[in-house]
Amino acid sequence: MSVEIKLSRSNRIYRPNELVEGKIVTKLSSSISHQGIRLNVNASVNLQVRGGSAGVIESFYGVIKPITILNKTVEVLKSGRISSGTTEIPFSFWLKDPGEKPLEKFYETYHGGDISIQYLASVDISRGYLHKSLSATVEFIIESEKGLGLISLSSFSFLWVI
């Protein structure tokens, strides 16, 4: 049994106001029943503290608790059955709902030495207490409009020009 998330764009690059589309692909040797299929979309900023720039307490931990910048759950299917073989279940979601006042600030995906901004989509096929849930995760990339980006997190400030 396996599950995989395939995004519609092979490069996995999206802008904050775009629709993200894809398929959840299951490969099963026998049919299974499930209690729902949910897609969780999470984004976080992770800061790593290095010895020279950290305070005494922070240097003990090495990593500051991640800061969540996006947390969204999309119900793809209600409870039911998935047949044996390969099944493709389509999904789509808006990163930033059209017409809604933006509560989240989207930053570009970034993986550096001291900071990481990561966007993940995870699927969870819940199968009840007696069976292990099936899950998969894929990272996608957020690319913002050209301009100036600024992140101010507590006492840390990062500035970059695109």
GROMACS .gro file of C-alpha atoms in nm:
model
  162
    1MET     CA    1   0.000   0.000   0.000
    2SER     CA    2   0.130   0.341  -0.089
    3VAL     CA    3   0.005   0.696  -0.130
    4GLU     CA    4   0.167   0.985  -0.315
    5ILE     CA    5   0.083   1.349  -0.384
    6LYS     CA    6   0.140   1.470  -0.740
    7LEU     CA    7   0.102   1.840  -0.808
    8SER     CA    8  -0.019   1.955  -1.151
    9ARG     CA    9   0.300   2.155  -1.210
   10SER     CA   10   0.616   1.953  -1.240
   11ASN     CA   11   0.828   2.242  -1.104
   12ARG     CA   12   0.589   2.281  -0.803
   13ILE     CA   13   0.617   2.664  -0.818
   14TYR     CA   14   0.311   2.872  -0.728
   15ARG     CA   15   0.226   3.233  -0.644
   16PRO     CA   16   0.013   3.319  -0.337
   17ASN     CA   17  -0.299   3.406  -0.539
   18GLU     CA   18  -0.298   3.090  -0.755
   19LEU     CA   19  -0.499   2.770  -0.736
   20VAL     CA   20  -0.293   2.465  -0.639
   21GLU     CA   21  -0.413   2.150  -0.815
   22GLY     CA   22  -0.299   1.792  -0.812
   23LYS     CA   23  -0.383   1.428  -0.750
   24ILE     CA   24  -0.355   1.193  -0.458
   25VAL     CA   25  -0.239   0.862  -0.607
   26THR     CA   26  -0.300   0.542  -0.412
   27LYS     CA   27  -0.160   0.201  -0.507
   28LEU     CA   28  -0.338  -0.071  -0.312
   29SER     CA   29  -0.323  -0.450  -0.328
   30SER     CA   30  -0.679  -0.474  -0.190
   31SER     CA   31  -0.963  -0.228  -0.138
   32ILE     CA   32  -0.973  -0.035   0.188
   33SER     CA   33  -1.233   0.165   0.374
   34HIS     CA   34  -1.141   0.506   0.512
   35GLN     CA   35  -1.286   0.767   0.743
   36GLY     CA   36  -1.202   1.058   0.518
   37ILE     CA   37  -0.916   1.200   0.315
   38ARG     CA   38  -0.776   1.535   0.425
   39LEU     CA   39  -0.509   1.753   0.274
   40ASN     CA   40  -0.318   1.967   0.524
   41VAL     CA   41  -0.128   2.268   0.395
   42ASN     CA   42   0.133   2.408   0.632
   43ALA     CA   43   0.401   2.669   0.606
   44SER     CA   44   0.656   2.763   0.867
   45VAL     CA   45   0.963   2.973   0.925
   46ASN     CA   46   1.245   2.787   1.097
   47LEU     CA   47   1.536   2.974   1.250
   48GLN     CA   48   1.861   2.809   1.347
   49VAL     CA   49   2.073   2.980   1.606
   50ARG     CA   50   2.449   2.964   1.569
   51GLY     CA   51   2.682   2.991   1.869
   52GLY     CA   52   2.818   3.340   1.800
   53SER     CA   53   2.487   3.519   1.741
   54ALA     CA   54   2.281   3.350   2.010
   55GLY     CA   55   2.207   3.413   2.371
   56VAL     CA   56   2.298   3.161   2.637
   57ILE     CA   57   1.956   2.994   2.652
   58GLU     CA   58   1.904   2.980   2.273
   59SER     CA   59   2.245   2.821   2.217
   60PHE     CA   60   2.142   2.523   2.431
   61TYR     CA   61   1.854   2.442   2.199
   62GLY     CA   62   2.015   2.531   1.865
   63VAL     CA   63   1.678   2.573   1.695
   64ILE     CA   64   1.402   2.816   1.783
   65LYS     CA   65   1.046   2.683   1.772
   66PRO     CA   66   0.911   2.709   1.413
   67ILE     CA   67   0.676   2.999   1.343
   68THR     CA   68   0.362   2.889   1.159
   69ILE     CA   69   0.261   3.122   0.875
   70LEU     CA   70  -0.005   2.903   0.709
   71ASN     CA   71  -0.222   2.621   0.840
   72LYS     CA   72  -0.511   2.505   0.622
   73THR     CA   73  -0.705   2.178   0.599
   74VAL     CA   74  -0.899   2.075   0.289
   75GLU     CA   75  -1.139   1.780   0.301
   76VAL     CA   76  -1.083   1.592  -0.025
   77LEU     CA   77  -1.325   1.300   0.032
   78LYS     CA   78  -1.572   1.200   0.300
   79SER     CA   79  -1.557   0.848   0.440
   80GLY     CA   80  -1.589   0.564   0.192
   81ARG     CA   81  -1.385   0.300   0.010
   82ILE     CA   82  -1.087   0.306  -0.224
   83SER     CA   83  -1.067   0.013  -0.465
   84SER     CA   84  -0.759  -0.199  -0.525
   85GLY     CA   85  -0.509  -0.099  -0.790
   86THR     CA   86  -0.407   0.256  -0.875
   87THR     CA   87  -0.657   0.531  -0.790
   88GLU     CA   88  -0.615   0.902  -0.864
   89ILE     CA   89  -0.813   1.142  -0.647
   90PRO     CA   90  -0.807   1.505  -0.772
   91PHE     CA   91  -0.781   1.800  -0.533
   92SER     CA   92  -0.747   2.176  -0.552
   93PHE     CA   93  -0.719   2.461  -0.304
   94TRP     CA   94  -0.647   2.831  -0.301
   95LEU     CA   95  -0.346   2.942  -0.101
   96LYS     CA   96  -0.510   3.278  -0.049
   97ASP     CA   97  -0.889   3.264  -0.090
   98PRO     CA   98  -1.005   3.513  -0.358
   99GLY     CA   99  -1.191   3.812  -0.220
  100GLU     CA  100  -1.093   3.728   0.136
  101LYS     CA  101  -0.891   3.979   0.332
  102PRO     CA  102  -0.548   3.817   0.363
  103LEU     CA  103  -0.473   3.707   0.717
  104GLU     CA  104  -0.155   3.526   0.624
  105LYS     CA  105   0.155   3.687   0.481
  106PHE     CA  106   0.320   3.473   0.216
  107TYR     CA  107   0.696   3.471   0.194
  108GLU     CA  108   0.903   3.309  -0.077
  109THR     CA  109   1.028   2.959  -0.014
  110TYR     CA  110   1.382   2.981   0.114
  111HIS     CA  111   1.635   2.729   0.247
  112GLY     CA  112   1.940   2.901   0.393
  113GLY     CA  113   2.194   2.837   0.665
  114ASP     CA  114   2.010   3.027   0.939
  115ILE     CA  115   1.653   3.046   0.812
  116SER     CA  116   1.418   2.817   0.623
  117ILE     CA  117   1.072   2.903   0.488
  118GLN     CA  118   0.894   2.589   0.380
  119TYR     CA  119   0.549   2.510   0.236
  120LEU     CA  120   0.422   2.152   0.267
  121ALA     CA  121   0.110   1.969   0.155
  122SER     CA  122   0.036   1.647   0.344
  123VAL     CA  123  -0.238   1.395   0.280
  124ASP     CA  124  -0.382   1.178   0.553
  125ILE     CA  125  -0.610   0.883   0.478
  126SER     CA  126  -0.759   0.799   0.815
  127ARG     CA  127  -0.853   0.431   0.847
  128GLY     CA  128  -0.975   0.400   1.207
  129TYR     CA  129  -0.824   0.259   1.523
  130LEU     CA  130  -0.735  -0.087   1.400
  131HIS     CA  131  -0.553   0.022   1.084
  132LYS     CA  132  -0.258   0.246   1.028
  133SER     CA  133  -0.334   0.572   0.845
  134LEU     CA  134  -0.177   0.628   0.504
  135SER     CA  135   0.006   0.956   0.456
  136ALA     CA  136   0.239   1.141   0.222
  137THR     CA  137   0.396   1.486   0.208
  138VAL     CA  138   0.525   1.704  -0.074
  139GLU     CA  139   0.697   2.041  -0.062
  140PHE     CA  140   0.587   2.313  -0.301
  141ILE     CA  141   0.752   2.644  -0.373
  142ILE     CA  142   0.602   2.988  -0.327
  143GLU     CA  143   0.739   3.257  -0.552
  144SER     CA  144   0.623   3.611  -0.478
  145GLU     CA  145   0.602   3.910  -0.704
  146LYS     CA  146   0.928   4.092  -0.768
  147GLY     CA  147   1.002   4.341  -0.496
  148LEU     CA  148   1.127   4.377  -0.146
  149GLY     CA  149   1.066   4.119   0.125
  150LEU     CA  150   1.100   4.171   0.497
  151ILE     CA  151   1.057   3.922   0.777
  152SER     CA  152   1.052   4.049   1.131
  153LEU     CA  153   1.034   3.768   1.384
  154SER     CA  154   1.069   3.878   1.747
  155SER     CA  155   1.422   4.004   1.778
  156PHE     CA  156   1.531   3.869   1.437
  157SER     CA  157   1.494   4.073   1.120
  158PHE     CA  158   1.582   3.955   0.774
  159LEU     CA  159   1.575   4.171   0.461
  160TRP     CA  160   1.625   4.061   0.104
  161VAL     CA  161   1.587   4.217  -0.237
  162ILE     CA  162   1.454   4.014  -0.526
   0.00000   0.00000   0.00000
